Amino acid sequence: MARHGFELETFLPYRLNRAAEYVALRFAAQYKARFELTRPEWRTLAALGSSGRMMTATEIGAHSSMHKTKVSRAVFALEQRRWLKREEDGRDRRFEHLALTPAGERAYEELTELAGAYQAELVSMLGKENVEALSAGLRAVERAMRMSARR
Amino acid sequence: MARHGFELETFLPYRLNRAAEYVALRFAAQYKARFELTRPEWRTLAALGSSGRMMTATEIGAHSSMHKTKVSRAVFALEQRRWLKREEDGRDRRFEHLALTPAGERAYEELTELAGAYQAELVSMLGKENVEALSAGLRAVERAMRMSARR
DNA sequence: AATCGATAGTTACGATTGTAACTAATAGGC
DNA sequence: GCCTATTAGTTACAATCGTAACTATCGATT
């Protein structure tokens, strides 16, 4: 039917994007319904919770690939919710050291359960081999990202 | 270092999203620089160009996974640029049949060349086996999308 | 110690997006 | 032949996002 060689269906950027949207939206529906959390907020929570230590906003951005304005807004929202507290650095007052409050920790624990269950659901939906293939492919992209990051 | 099992780095929705963003942005930079095109506009152009026939806005949205408001705006923009023309349906006047103008065709040809070159660059960057693994994984996700689409 | 440049984080602003409401047109039941 | 439900497409509006500009702080150079 197509007059030309090109087909959007076979174009990797398009396929990646569509798959990512689908997979992310299904999970976002869960934590939005459960916690009224946005994606930047969930990522910030995950970064702090999984590291298990205090982090600066810049570190969070680097760890979870978020623009600093996104992190800034997410930190503000989590602080309002009393899930996160800031502590100023005595030596260098530009830094804010961020940590989860006990309430934030509890939310994080629940979220990681949701995430684990969703990942398991993905494996059973896609099949173990397919997930491994996908993961290997993503690993290659991640490698390429790191390569092009260092100029 | 992490106190908990969960790591964002191993969470598929996150990895997929980050990889998709990276791959899409690198390509978007090319067609934005060359044509001042937005992503919805490029997708609309690609849908029309590759099908080689007239399509309605709804068809374009279904074919390229875009919300109808995105399609509507992209169609308007491409029409302003004289890359696309509308033709009304005589029998059912709700439909608009869309087709590329000769200028639109020429732009599409150039864009597919860019796309082909980029896909080739991806293969050489990631390695053929990795692209095939990624593709197999994506195919599984696409299958799951189709499954959950039919209610 | 004064200045310049770099860095952490915030905010103002414009652009883009999706939801929902809207218009216009058709189909199908009665 | 109506009345209702459905569909195609557009638009108003609010939310979200990134760029760029901004404040505040620090280090280094002189």
PDB file of N, CA and C in Angstrom, chain B residues 45-88:
ATOM      1  N   LEU B  45       2.758  14.205   8.794  1.00  0.00           N
ATOM      2  CA  LEU B  45       3.367  14.129   7.469  1.00  0.00           C
ATOM      3  C   LEU B  45       3.753  12.694   7.132  1.00  0.00           C
ATOM      4  N   ALA B  46       4.333  12.003   8.097  1.00  0.00           N
ATOM      5  CA  ALA B  46       4.783  10.631   7.864  1.00  0.00           C
ATOM      6  C   ALA B  46       3.599   9.703   7.611  1.00  0.00           C
ATOM      7  N   ALA B  47       2.534   9.905   8.362  1.00  0.00           N
ATOM      8  CA  ALA B  47       1.363   9.042   8.173  1.00  0.00           C
ATOM      9  C   ALA B  47       0.798   9.219   6.772  1.00  0.00           C
ATOM     10  N   LEU B  48       0.644  10.478   6.361  1.00  0.00           N
ATOM     11  CA  LEU B  48       0.087  10.754   5.035  1.00  0.00           C
ATOM     12  C   LEU B  48       1.035  10.299   3.931  1.00  0.00           C
ATOM     13  N   GLY B  49       2.295  10.598   4.109  1.00  0.00           N
ATOM     14  CA  GLY B  49       3.268  10.269   3.072  1.00  0.00           C
ATOM     15  C   GLY B  49       3.431   8.779   2.874  1.00  0.00           C
ATOM     16  N   SER B  50       3.487   8.053   3.968  1.00  0.00           N
ATOM     17  CA  SER B  50       3.767   6.620   3.822  1.00  0.00           C
ATOM     18  C   SER B  50       2.537   5.847   3.377  1.00  0.00           C
ATOM     19  N   SER B  51       1.360   6.346   3.719  1.00  0.00           N
ATOM     20  CA  SER B  51       0.162   5.622   3.286  1.00  0.00           C
ATOM     21  C   SER B  51      -0.055   5.824   1.784  1.00  0.00           C
ATOM     22  N   GLY B  52       0.338   6.992   1.286  1.00  0.00           N
ATOM     23  CA  GLY B  52       0.212   7.247  -0.139  1.00  0.00           C
ATOM     24  C   GLY B  52      -1.230   7.430  -0.588  1.00  0.00           C
ATOM     25  N   ARG B  53      -2.102   7.774   0.351  1.00  0.00           N
ATOM     26  CA  ARG B  53      -3.500   8.011  -0.035  1.00  0.00           C
ATOM     27  C   ARG B  53      -4.082   9.084   0.879  1.00  0.00           C
ATOM     28  N   MET B  54      -5.319   9.446   0.638  1.00  0.00           N
ATOM     29  CA  MET B  54      -5.956  10.422   1.503  1.00  0.00           C
ATOM     30  C   MET B  54      -6.346   9.747   2.811  1.00  0.00           C
ATOM     31  N   MET B  55      -6.267  10.511   3.888  1.00  0.00           N
ATOM     32  CA  MET B  55      -6.658   9.981   5.186  1.00  0.00           C
ATOM     33  C   MET B  55      -7.463  11.042   5.930  1.00  0.00           C
ATOM     34  N   THR B  56      -8.301  10.593   6.821  1.00  0.00           N
ATOM     35  CA  THR B  56      -8.990  11.544   7.692  1.00  0.00           C
ATOM     36  C   THR B  56      -8.118  11.808   8.911  1.00  0.00           C
ATOM     37  N   ALA B  57      -8.439  12.873   9.633  1.00  0.00           N
ATOM     38  CA  ALA B  57      -7.661  13.212  10.821  1.00  0.00           C
ATOM     39  C   ALA B  57      -7.725  12.082  11.852  1.00  0.00           C
ATOM     40  N   THR B  58      -8.871  11.473  11.969  1.00  0.00           N
ATOM     41  CA  THR B  58      -9.022  10.375  12.929  1.00  0.00           C
ATOM     42  C   THR B  58      -8.128   9.197  12.562  1.00  0.00           C
ATOM     43  N   GLU B  59      -8.070   8.885  11.278  1.00  0.00           N
ATOM     44  CA  GLU B  59      -7.203   7.803  10.828  1.00  0.00           C
ATOM     45  C   GLU B  59      -5.741   8.108  11.168  1.00  0.00           C
ATOM     46  N   ILE B  60      -5.350   9.343  10.939  1.00  0.00           N
ATOM     47  CA  ILE B  60      -3.968   9.720  11.234  1.00  0.00           C
ATOM     48  C   ILE B  60      -3.676   9.540  12.714  1.00  0.00           C
ATOM     49  N   GLY B  61      -4.618   9.962  13.542  1.00  0.00           N
ATOM     50  CA  GLY B  61      -4.429   9.802  14.975  1.00  0.00           C
ATOM     51  C   GLY B  61      -4.285   8.348  15.375  1.00  0.00           C
ATOM     52  N   ALA B  62      -5.120   7.489  14.786  1.00  0.00           N
ATOM     53  CA  ALA B  62      -5.044   6.066  15.126  1.00  0.00           C
ATOM     54  C   ALA B  62      -3.735   5.470  14.627  1.00  0.00           C
ATOM     55  N   HIS B  63      -3.320   5.853  13.453  1.00  0.00           N
ATOM     56  CA  HIS B  63      -2.116   5.282  12.859  1.00  0.00           C
ATOM     57  C   HIS B  63      -0.862   5.717  13.580  1.00  0.00           C
ATOM     58  N   SER B  64      -0.865   6.927  14.119  1.00  0.00           N
ATOM     59  CA  SER B  64       0.372   7.419  14.714  1.00  0.00           C
ATOM     60  C   SER B  64       0.229   7.706  16.203  1.00  0.00           C
ATOM     61  N   SER B  65      -0.786   7.146  16.825  1.00  0.00           N
ATOM     62  CA  SER B  65      -0.979   7.264  18.271  1.00  0.00           C
ATOM     63  C   SER B  65      -0.922   8.705  18.749  1.00  0.00           C
ATOM     64  N   MET B  66      -1.759   9.523  18.149  1.00  0.00           N
ATOM     65  CA  MET B  66      -1.804  10.913  18.607  1.00  0.00           C
ATOM     66  C   MET B  66      -3.229  11.286  18.982  1.00  0.00           C
ATOM     67  N   HIS B  67      -3.318  12.127  19.992  1.00  0.00           N
ATOM     68  CA  HIS B  67      -4.604  12.643  20.413  1.00  0.00           C
ATOM     69  C   HIS B  67      -5.187  13.512  19.308  1.00  0.00           C
ATOM     70  N   LYS B  68      -6.516  13.514  19.207  1.00  0.00           N
ATOM     71  CA  LYS B  68      -7.130  14.214  18.080  1.00  0.00           C
ATOM     72  C   LYS B  68      -6.858  15.711  18.097  1.00  0.00           C
ATOM     73  N   THR B  69      -6.647  16.277  19.279  1.00  0.00           N
ATOM     74  CA  THR B  69      -6.325  17.708  19.293  1.00  0.00           C
ATOM     75  C   THR B  69      -4.931  17.969  18.720  1.00  0.00           C
ATOM     76  N   LYS B  70      -4.036  17.028  18.975  1.00  0.00           N
ATOM     77  CA  LYS B  70      -2.702  17.173  18.385  1.00  0.00           C
ATOM     78  C   LYS B  70      -2.795  17.098  16.870  1.00  0.00           C
ATOM     79  N   VAL B  71      -3.541  16.129  16.377  1.00  0.00           N
ATOM     80  CA  VAL B  71      -3.692  15.989  14.937  1.00  0.00           C
ATOM     81  C   VAL B  71      -4.325  17.242  14.353  1.00  0.00           C
ATOM     82  N   SER B  72      -5.364  17.715  15.002  1.00  0.00           N
ATOM     83  CA  SER B  72      -6.062  18.898  14.509  1.00  0.00           C
ATOM     84  C   SER B  72      -5.106  20.079  14.364  1.00  0.00           C
ATOM     85  N   ARG B  73      -4.283  20.269  15.364  1.00  0.00           N
ATOM     86  CA  ARG B  73      -3.347  21.400  15.314  1.00  0.00           C
ATOM     87  C   ARG B  73      -2.250  21.179  14.281  1.00  0.00           C
ATOM     88  N   ALA B  74      -1.803  19.953  14.168  1.00  0.00           N
ATOM     89  CA  ALA B  74      -0.761  19.664  13.188  1.00  0.00           C
ATOM     90  C   ALA B  74      -1.300  19.850  11.773  1.00  0.00           C
ATOM     91  N   VAL B  75      -2.518  19.410  11.543  1.00  0.00           N
ATOM     92  CA  VAL B  75      -3.127  19.551  10.222  1.00  0.00           C
ATOM     93  C   VAL B  75      -3.243  21.032   9.872  1.00  0.00           C
ATOM     94  N   PHE B  76      -3.672  21.808  10.839  1.00  0.00           N
ATOM     95  CA  PHE B  76      -3.791  23.251  10.606  1.00  0.00           C
ATOM     96  C   PHE B  76      -2.442  23.859  10.221  1.00  0.00           C
ATOM     97  N   ALA B  77      -1.410  23.477  10.971  1.00  0.00           N
ATOM     98  CA  ALA B  77      -0.080  24.042  10.713  1.00  0.00           C
ATOM     99  C   ALA B  77       0.433  23.627   9.330  1.00  0.00           C
ATOM    100  N   LEU B  78       0.253  22.356   8.978  1.00  0.00           N
ATOM    101  CA  LEU B  78       0.733  21.878   7.681  1.00  0.00           C
ATOM    102  C   LEU B  78      -0.060  22.517   6.540  1.00  0.00           C
ATOM    103  N   GLU B  79      -1.310  22.792   6.797  1.00  0.00           N
ATOM    104  CA  GLU B  79      -2.142  23.440   5.781  1.00  0.00           C
ATOM    105  C   GLU B  79      -1.652  24.873   5.550  1.00  0.00           C
ATOM    106  N   GLN B  80      -1.353  25.584   6.622  1.00  0.00           N
ATOM    107  CA  GLN B  80      -0.822  26.937   6.511  1.00  0.00           C
ATOM    108  C   GLN B  80       0.447  26.952   5.676  1.00  0.00           C
ATOM    109  N   ARG B  81       1.215  25.892   5.824  1.00  0.00           N
ATOM    110  CA  ARG B  81       2.498  25.807   5.126  1.00  0.00           C
ATOM    111  C   ARG B  81       2.340  25.346   3.686  1.00  0.00           C
ATOM    112  N   ARG B  82       1.103  25.039   3.334  1.00  0.00           N
ATOM    113  CA  ARG B  82       0.774  24.542   1.978  1.00  0.00           C
ATOM    114  C   ARG B  82       1.430  23.187   1.707  1.00  0.00           C
ATOM    115  N   TRP B  83       1.548  22.397   2.744  1.00  0.00           N
ATOM    116  CA  TRP B  83       2.093  21.052   2.544  1.00  0.00           C
ATOM    117  C   TRP B  83       0.975  20.016   2.522  1.00  0.00           C
ATOM    118  N   LEU B  84      -0.229  20.492   2.766  1.00  0.00           N
ATOM    119  CA  LEU B  84      -1.353  19.569   2.935  1.00  0.00           C
ATOM    120  C   LEU B  84      -2.624  20.279   2.488  1.00  0.00           C
ATOM    121  N   LYS B  85      -3.527  19.535   1.854  1.00  0.00           N
ATOM    122  CA  LYS B  85      -4.815  20.148   1.522  1.00  0.00           C
ATOM    123  C   LYS B  85      -5.958  19.275   2.036  1.00  0.00           C
ATOM    124  N   ARG B  86      -7.059  19.949   2.312  1.00  0.00           N
ATOM    125  CA  ARG B  86      -8.244  19.229   2.797  1.00  0.00           C
ATOM    126  C   ARG B  86      -9.240  19.112   1.650  1.00  0.00           C
ATOM    127  N   GLU B  87     -10.009  18.035   1.683  1.00  0.00           N
ATOM    128  CA  GLU B  87     -11.054  17.865   0.692  1.00  0.00           C
ATOM    129  C   GLU B  87     -12.257  17.322   1.433  1.00  0.00           C
ATOM    130  N   GLU B  88     -13.405  17.940   1.214  1.00  0.00           N
ATOM    131  CA  GLU B  88     -14.550  17.489   2.012  1.00  0.00           C
ATOM    132  C   GLU B  88     -15.209  16.276   1.377  1.00  0.00           C
TER     133      GLU B  88
END
